[in-house]
mmCIF file of C-alpha atoms in Angstrom:
data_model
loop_
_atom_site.group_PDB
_atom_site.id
_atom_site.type_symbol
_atom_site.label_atom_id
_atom_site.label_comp_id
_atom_site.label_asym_id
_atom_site.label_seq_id
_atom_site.Cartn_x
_atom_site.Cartn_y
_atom_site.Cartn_z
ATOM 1 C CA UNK C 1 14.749 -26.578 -13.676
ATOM 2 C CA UNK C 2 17.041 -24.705 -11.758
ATOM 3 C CA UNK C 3 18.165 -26.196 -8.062
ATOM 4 C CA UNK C 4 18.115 -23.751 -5.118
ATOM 5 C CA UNK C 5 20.447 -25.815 -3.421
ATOM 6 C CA UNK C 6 23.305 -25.232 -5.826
ATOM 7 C CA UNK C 7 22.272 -21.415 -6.216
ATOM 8 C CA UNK C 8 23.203 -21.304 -2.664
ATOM 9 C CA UNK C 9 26.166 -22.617 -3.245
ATOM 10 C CA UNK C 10 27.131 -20.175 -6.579
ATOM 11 C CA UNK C 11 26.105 -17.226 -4.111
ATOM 12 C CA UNK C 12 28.666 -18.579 -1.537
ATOM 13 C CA UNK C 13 31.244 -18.937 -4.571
ATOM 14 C CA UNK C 14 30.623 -15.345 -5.948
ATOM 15 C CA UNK C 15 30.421 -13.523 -2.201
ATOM 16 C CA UNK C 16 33.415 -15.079 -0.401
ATOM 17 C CA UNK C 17 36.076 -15.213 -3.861
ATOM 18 C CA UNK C 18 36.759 -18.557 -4.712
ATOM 19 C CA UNK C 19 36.049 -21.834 -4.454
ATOM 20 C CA UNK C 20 38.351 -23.108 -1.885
ATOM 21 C CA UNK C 21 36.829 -20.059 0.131
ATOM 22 C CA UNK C 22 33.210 -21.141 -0.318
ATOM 23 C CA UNK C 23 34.302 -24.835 0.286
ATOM 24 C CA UNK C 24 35.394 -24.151 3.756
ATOM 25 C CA UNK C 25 32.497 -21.597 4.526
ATOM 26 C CA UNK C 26 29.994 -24.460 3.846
ATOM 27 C CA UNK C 27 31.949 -27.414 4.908
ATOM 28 C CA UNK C 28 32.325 -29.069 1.664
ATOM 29 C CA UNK C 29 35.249 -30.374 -0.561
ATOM 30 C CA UNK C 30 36.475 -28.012 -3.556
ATOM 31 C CA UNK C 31 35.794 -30.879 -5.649
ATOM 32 C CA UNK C 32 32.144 -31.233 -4.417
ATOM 33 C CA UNK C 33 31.681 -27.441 -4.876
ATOM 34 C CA UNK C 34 33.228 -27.540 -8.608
ATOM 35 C CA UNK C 35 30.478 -30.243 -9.664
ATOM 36 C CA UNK C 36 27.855 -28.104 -8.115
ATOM 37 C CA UNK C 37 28.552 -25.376 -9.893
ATOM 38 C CA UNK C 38 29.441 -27.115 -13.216
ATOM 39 C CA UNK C 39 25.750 -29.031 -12.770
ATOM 40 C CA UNK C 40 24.266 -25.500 -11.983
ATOM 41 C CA UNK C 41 26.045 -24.109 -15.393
ATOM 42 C CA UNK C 42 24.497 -27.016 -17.671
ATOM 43 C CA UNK C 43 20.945 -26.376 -15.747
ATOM 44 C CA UNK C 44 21.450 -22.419 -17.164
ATOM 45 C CA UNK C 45 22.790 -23.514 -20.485
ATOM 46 C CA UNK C 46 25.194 -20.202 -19.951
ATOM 47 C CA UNK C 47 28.768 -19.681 -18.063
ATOM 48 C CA UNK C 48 28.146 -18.608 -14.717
ATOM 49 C CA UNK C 49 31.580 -17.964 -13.552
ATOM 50 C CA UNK C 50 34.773 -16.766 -15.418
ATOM 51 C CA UNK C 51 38.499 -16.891 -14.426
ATOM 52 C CA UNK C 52 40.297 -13.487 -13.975
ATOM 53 C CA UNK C 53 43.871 -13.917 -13.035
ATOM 54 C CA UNK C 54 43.777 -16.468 -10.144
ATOM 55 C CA UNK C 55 40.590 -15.464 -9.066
ATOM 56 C CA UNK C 56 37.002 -16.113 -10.435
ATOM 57 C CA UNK C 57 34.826 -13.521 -11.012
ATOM 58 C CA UNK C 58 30.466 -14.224 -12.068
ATOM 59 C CA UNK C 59 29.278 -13.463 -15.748
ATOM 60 C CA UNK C 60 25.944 -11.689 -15.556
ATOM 61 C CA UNK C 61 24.443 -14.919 -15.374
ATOM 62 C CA UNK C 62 25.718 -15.784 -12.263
ATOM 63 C CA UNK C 63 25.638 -12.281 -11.033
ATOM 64 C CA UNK C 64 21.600 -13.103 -11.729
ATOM 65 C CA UNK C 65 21.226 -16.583 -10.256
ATOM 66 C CA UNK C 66 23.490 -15.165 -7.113
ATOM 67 C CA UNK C 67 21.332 -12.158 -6.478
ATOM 68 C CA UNK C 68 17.820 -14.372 -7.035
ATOM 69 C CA UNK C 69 19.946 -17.031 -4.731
ATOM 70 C CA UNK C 70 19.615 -13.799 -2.051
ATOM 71 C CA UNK C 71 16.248 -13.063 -2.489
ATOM 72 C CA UNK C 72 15.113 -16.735 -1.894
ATOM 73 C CA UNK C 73 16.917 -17.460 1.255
ATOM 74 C CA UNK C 74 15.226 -14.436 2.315
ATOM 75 C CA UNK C 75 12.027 -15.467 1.747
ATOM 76 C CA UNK C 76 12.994 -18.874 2.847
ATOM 77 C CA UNK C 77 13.499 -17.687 6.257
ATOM 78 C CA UNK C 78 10.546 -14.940 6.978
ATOM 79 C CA UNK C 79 8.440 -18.157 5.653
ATOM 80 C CA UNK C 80 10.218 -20.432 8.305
ATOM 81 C CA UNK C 81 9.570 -17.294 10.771
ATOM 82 C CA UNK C 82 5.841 -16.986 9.768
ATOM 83 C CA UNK C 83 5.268 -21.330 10.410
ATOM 84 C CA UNK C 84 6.962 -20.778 13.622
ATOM 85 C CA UNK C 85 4.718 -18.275 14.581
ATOM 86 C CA UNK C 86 1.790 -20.495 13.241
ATOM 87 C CA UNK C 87 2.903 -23.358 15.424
ATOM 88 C CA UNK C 88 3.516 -21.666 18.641
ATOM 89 C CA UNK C 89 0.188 -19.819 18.279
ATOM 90 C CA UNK C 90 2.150 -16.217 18.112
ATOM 91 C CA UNK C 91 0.431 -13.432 15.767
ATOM 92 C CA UNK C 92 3.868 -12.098 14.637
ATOM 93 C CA UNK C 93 4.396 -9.309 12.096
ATOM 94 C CA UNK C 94 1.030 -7.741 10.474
ATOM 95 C CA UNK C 95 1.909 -5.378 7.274
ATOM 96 C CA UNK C 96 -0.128 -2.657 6.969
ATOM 97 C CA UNK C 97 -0.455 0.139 3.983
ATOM 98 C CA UNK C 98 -2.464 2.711 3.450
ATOM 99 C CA UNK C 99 -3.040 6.092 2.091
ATOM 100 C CA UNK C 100 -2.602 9.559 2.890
ATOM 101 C CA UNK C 101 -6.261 10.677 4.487
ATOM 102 C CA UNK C 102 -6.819 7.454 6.421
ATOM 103 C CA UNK C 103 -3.593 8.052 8.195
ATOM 104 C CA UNK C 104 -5.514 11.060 9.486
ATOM 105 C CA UNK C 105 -8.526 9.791 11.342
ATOM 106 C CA UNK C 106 -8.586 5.948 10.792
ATOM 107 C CA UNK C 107 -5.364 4.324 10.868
ATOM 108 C CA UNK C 108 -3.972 6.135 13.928
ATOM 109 C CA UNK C 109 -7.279 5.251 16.401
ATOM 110 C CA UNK C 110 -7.365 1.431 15.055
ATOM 111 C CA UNK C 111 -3.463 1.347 15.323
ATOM 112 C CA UNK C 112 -3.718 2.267 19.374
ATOM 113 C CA UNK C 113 -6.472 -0.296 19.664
ATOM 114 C CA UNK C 114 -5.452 -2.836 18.106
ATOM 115 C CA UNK C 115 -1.835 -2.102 19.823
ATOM 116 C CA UNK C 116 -3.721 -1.742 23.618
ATOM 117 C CA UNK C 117 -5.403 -5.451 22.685
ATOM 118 C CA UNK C 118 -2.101 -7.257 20.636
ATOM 119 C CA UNK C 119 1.175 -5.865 21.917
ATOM 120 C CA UNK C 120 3.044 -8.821 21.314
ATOM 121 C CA UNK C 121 2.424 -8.018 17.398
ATOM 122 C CA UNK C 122 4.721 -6.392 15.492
ATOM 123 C CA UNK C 123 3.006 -3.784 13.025
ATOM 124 C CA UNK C 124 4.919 -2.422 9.769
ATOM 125 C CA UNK C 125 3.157 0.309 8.845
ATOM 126 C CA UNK C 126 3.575 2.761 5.563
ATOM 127 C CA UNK C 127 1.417 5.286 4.128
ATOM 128 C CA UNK C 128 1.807 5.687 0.103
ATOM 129 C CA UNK C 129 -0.169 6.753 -2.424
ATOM 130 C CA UNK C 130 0.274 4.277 -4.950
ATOM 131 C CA UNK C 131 0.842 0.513 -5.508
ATOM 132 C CA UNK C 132 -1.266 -0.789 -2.214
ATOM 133 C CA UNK C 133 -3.015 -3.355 -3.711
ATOM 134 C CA UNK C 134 0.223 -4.470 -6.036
ATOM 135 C CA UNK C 135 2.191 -5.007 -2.652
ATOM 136 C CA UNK C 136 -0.269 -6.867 -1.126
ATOM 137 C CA UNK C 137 -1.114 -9.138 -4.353
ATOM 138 C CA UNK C 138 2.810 -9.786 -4.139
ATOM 139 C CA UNK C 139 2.816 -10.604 -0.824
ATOM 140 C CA UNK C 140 5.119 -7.861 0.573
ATOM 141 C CA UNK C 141 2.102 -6.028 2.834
ATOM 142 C CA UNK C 142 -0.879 -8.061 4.189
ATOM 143 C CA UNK C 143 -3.635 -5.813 4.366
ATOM 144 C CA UNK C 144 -4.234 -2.305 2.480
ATOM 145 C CA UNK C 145 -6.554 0.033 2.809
ATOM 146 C CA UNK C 146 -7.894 1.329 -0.675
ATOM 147 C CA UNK C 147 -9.979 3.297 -2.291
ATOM 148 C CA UNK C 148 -12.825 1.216 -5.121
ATOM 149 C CA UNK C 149 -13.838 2.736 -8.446
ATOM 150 C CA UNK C 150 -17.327 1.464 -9.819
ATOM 151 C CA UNK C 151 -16.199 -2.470 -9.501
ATOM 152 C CA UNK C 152 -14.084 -4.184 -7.090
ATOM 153 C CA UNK C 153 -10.721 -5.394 -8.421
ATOM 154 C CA UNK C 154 -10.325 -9.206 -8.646
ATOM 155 C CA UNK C 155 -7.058 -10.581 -7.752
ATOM 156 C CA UNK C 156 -5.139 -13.858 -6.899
ATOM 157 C CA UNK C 157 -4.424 -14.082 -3.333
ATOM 158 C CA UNK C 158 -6.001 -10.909 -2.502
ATOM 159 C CA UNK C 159 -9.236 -10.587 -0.307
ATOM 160 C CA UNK C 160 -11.756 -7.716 -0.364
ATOM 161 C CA UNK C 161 -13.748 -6.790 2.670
ATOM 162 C CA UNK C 162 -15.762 -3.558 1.900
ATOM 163 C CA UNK C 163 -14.908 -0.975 4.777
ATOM 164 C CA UNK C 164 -17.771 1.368 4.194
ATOM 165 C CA UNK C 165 -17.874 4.777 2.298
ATOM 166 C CA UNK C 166 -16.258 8.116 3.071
ATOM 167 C CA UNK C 167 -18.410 11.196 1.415
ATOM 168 C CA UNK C 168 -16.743 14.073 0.223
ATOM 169 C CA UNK C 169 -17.544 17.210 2.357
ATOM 170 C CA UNK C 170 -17.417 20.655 0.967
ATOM 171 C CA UNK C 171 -14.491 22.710 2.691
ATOM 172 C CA UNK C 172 -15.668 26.933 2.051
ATOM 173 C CA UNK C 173 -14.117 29.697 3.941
ATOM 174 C CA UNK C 174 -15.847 31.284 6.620
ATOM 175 C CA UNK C 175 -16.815 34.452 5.273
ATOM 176 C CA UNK C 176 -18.233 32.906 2.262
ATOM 177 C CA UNK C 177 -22.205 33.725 1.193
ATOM 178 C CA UNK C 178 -22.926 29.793 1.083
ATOM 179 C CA UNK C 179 -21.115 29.291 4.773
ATOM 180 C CA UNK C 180 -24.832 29.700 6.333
ATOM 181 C CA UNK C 181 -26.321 26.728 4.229
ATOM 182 C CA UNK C 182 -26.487 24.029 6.204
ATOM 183 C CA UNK C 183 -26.094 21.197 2.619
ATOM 184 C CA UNK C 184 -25.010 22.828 -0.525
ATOM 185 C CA UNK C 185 -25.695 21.564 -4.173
ATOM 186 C CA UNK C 186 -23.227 21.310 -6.120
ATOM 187 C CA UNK C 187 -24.544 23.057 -8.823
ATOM 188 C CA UNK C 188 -24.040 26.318 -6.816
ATOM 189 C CA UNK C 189 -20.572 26.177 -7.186
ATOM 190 C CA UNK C 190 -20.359 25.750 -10.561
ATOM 191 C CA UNK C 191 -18.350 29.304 -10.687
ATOM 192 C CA UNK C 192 -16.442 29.073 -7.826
ATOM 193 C CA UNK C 193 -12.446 28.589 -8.086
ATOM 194 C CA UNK C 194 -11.153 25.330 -6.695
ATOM 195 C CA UNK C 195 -8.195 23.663 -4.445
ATOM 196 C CA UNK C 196 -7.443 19.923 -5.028
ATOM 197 C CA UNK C 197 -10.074 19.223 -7.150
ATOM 198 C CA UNK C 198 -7.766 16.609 -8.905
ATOM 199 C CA UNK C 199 -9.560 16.355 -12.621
ATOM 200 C CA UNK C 200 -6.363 15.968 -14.210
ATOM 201 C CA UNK C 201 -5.042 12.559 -12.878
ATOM 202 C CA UNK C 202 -6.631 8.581 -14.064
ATOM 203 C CA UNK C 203 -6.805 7.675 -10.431
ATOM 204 C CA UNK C 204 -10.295 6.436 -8.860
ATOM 205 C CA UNK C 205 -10.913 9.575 -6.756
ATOM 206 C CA UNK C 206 -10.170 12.179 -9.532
ATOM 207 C CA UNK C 207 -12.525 9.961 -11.593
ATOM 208 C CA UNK C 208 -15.131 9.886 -9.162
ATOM 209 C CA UNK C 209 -14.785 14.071 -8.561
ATOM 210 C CA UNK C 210 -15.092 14.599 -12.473
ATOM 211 C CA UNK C 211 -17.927 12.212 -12.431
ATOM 212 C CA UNK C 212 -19.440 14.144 -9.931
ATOM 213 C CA UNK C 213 -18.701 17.735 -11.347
ATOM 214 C CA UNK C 214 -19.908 16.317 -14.930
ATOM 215 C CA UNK C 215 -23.460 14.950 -13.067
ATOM 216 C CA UNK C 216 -23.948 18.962 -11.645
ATOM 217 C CA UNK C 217 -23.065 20.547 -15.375
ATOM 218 C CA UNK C 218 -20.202 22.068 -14.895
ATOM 219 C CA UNK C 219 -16.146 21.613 -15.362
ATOM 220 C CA UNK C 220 -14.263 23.241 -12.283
ATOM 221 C CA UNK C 221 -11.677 26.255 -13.015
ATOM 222 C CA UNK C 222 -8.715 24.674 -11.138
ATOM 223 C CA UNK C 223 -6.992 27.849 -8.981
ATOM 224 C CA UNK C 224 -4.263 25.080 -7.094
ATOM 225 C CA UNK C 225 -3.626 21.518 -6.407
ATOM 226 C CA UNK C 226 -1.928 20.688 -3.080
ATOM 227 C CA UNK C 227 -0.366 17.510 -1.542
ATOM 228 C CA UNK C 228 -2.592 17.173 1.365
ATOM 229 C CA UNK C 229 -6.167 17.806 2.960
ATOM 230 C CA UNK C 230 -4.871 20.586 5.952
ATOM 231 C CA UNK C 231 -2.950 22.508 3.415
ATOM 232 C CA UNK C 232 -5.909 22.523 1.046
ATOM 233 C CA UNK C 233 -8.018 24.057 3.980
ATOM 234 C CA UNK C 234 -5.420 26.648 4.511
ATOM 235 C CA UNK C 235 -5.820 28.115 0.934
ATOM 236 C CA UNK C 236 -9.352 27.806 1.303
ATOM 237 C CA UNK C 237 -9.329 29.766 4.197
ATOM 238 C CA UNK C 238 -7.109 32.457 3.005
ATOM 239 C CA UNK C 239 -10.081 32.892 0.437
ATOM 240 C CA UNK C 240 -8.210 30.939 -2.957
ATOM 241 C CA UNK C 241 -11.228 28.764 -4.021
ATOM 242 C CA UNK C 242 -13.336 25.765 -2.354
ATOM 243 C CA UNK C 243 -12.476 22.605 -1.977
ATOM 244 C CA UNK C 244 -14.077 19.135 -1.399
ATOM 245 C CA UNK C 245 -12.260 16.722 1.121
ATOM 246 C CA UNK C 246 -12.831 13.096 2.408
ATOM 247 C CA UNK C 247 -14.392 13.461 5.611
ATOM 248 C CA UNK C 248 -11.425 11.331 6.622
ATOM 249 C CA UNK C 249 -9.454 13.807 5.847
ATOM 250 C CA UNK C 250 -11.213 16.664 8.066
ATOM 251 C CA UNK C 251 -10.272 14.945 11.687
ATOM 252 C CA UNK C 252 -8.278 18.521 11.842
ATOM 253 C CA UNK C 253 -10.136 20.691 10.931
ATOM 254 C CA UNK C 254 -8.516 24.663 9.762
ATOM 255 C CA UNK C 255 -9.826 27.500 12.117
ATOM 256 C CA UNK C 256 -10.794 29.677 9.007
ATOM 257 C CA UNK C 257 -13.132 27.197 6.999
ATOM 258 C CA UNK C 258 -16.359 26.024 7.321
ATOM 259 C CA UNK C 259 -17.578 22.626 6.676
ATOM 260 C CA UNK C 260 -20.689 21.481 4.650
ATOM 261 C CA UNK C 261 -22.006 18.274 3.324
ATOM 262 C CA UNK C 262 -22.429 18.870 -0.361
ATOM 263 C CA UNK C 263 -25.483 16.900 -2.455
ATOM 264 C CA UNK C 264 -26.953 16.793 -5.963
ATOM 265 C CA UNK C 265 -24.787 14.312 -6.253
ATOM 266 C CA UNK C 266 -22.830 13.247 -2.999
ATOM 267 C CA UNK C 267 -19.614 12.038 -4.117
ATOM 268 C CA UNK C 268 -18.227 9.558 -1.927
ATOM 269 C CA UNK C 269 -14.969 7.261 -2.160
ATOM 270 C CA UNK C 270 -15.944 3.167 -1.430
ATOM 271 C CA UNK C 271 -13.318 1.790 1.086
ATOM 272 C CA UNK C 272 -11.979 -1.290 1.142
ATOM 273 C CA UNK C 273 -9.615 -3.727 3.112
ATOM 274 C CA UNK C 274 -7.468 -5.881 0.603
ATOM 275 C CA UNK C 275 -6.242 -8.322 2.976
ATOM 276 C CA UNK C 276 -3.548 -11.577 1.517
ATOM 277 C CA UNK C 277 -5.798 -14.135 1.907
ATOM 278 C CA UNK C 278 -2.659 -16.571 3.549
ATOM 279 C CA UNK C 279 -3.116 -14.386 6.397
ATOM 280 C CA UNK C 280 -6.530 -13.709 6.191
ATOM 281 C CA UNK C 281 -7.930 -15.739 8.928
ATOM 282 C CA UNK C 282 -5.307 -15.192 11.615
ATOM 283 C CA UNK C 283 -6.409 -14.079 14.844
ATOM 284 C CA UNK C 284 -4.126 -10.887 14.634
ATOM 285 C CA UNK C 285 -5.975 -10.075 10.901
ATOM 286 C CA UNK C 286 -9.009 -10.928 12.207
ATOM 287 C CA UNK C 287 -8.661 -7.998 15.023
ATOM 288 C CA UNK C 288 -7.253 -5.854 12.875
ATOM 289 C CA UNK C 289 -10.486 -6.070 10.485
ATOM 290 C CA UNK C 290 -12.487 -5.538 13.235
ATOM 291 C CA UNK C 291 -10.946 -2.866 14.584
ATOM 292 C CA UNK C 292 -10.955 -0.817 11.284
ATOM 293 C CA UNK C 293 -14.562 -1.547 10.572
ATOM 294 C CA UNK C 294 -15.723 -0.358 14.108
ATOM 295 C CA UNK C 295 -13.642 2.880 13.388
ATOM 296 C CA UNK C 296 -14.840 3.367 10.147
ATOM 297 C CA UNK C 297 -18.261 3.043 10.727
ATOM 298 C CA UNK C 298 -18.109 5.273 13.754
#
């Protein structure tokens, strides 16, 4: 088993030269620094250091146990900063990650909310489209907002509080014959061209909009796929297909489209919070839950 202690000291060996150097940085004798490092080399069962002229330089071994030497005193310390926050009652830093559409009209109204009722907590925000639950199930974000396929996910650490659902709406250009309906089955599109209808990609959405095309008898002819809901609109509006969108994605909605809930089926994307559960029951979580399920739900 290898000793963090003398890791510590290897690091302070390898980043100030030598080991006279990293004798006086941590107040030890060269002697006592020598049997650290030869204990630390037997723990390894590999040379960590090598001489080079009158210097020493780290084999990749200890280039390895230096740099993982880093990364613990790191993690060391935001843990010491997150008990100190526990102790003194103090919320501290919330992590939050989520995706592209609910940074359009759920993260920003919880955000000021939860800012307005918790400005002593510091919020680290991100959008990304991939990897939310991985970061939170490694601890680097505490709560993500995600999108469910057909079963919810189990993992270690990781809690899931459902959020609610957000149907797909159907996104036509005003002039269109169908723009007077006031619901739309989606068999009635089955010849139309389509932005963003994402049948390509394995991810849970594009699976859910194939599912969904598949259930009305019909495989979409695909005329673009864009990187966001507005700029979908705008081709639909300047009469290049239809498009369906999250209705958290149609906050903003384009001045040249029409919007229309679609049915026979009504896809719709199941949202969920995956919150760490170490932080789960905070106060600061807690309010942060809160305030995304009253959003969502309204």
């Amino acid at each position: 088993m290898l000793d963090v202690r003398r890791m510590q000291v290897l690091r302070a060996v390898v980043t100030s030269g030598s080991v006279s150097a990293a004798a006086t940085n941590l107040g030890y004798t060269p002697s006592a620094i020598s049997q650290q490092l030869s204990t630390l080399e037997k723990e390894a069962g590999t040379p960590l250091l090598e001489k080079v002229g009158r210097g020493l330089r780290p084999t990749p071994a200890g280039t390895l146990l230096a740099e993982r030497a880093g990364q613990i005193a790191e993690l060391l310390s935001s843990t010491e900063a997150e008990l100190a926050d526990i102790r003194a009652g103090r919320t501290g830093l919330l992590r939050v990650r989520f995706f592209h559409t609910a940074s359009v009209g759920l993260i920003p109204p919880a955000v000021a909310k939860f800012r307005a009722e918790h400005p002593e907590v510091q919020l680290d925000l991100r959008m990304q489209e991939v990897g939310l639950l991985d970061e939170v199930a490694r601890g680097e974000a505490d709560l993500a907002i995600i999108v469910v396929g057909r079963a919810v996910p189990e993992r270690r650490g990781v809690r899931f509080v459902h959020l609610g659902d957000d149907p797909y709406r159907l996104v036509l250009p005003k002039s269109h014959p169908m723009a007077a309906q006031d619901c739309v089955d989606l068999v009635q599109l089955a010849r139309e061209s389509w932005i963003n209808s994402a049948v390509t990609s394995d991810d849970v959405c594009s699976t859910l909009l194939r599912d969904a095309y598949a259930s009305a008898g019909f495989t979409p002819k695909v005329a673009l796929e864009t990187d966001g809901s507005y700029s979908a609109q705008g081709f639909v509006a300047a009469g290049l297909g239809v498009a369906l969108v999250p209705r958290l994605g149609l906050d903003v909605v384009h001045p040249g489209v029409v919007v229309r809930p679609v049915r026979n089926p009504e896809p719709a994307r199941r949202l969920y919070v995956a919150v760490r559960e170490t932080v789960a029951d905070r106060p600061a979580t807690q309010s942060m839950l809160n305030t995304l399920l009253e959003i969502a739900q309204a």
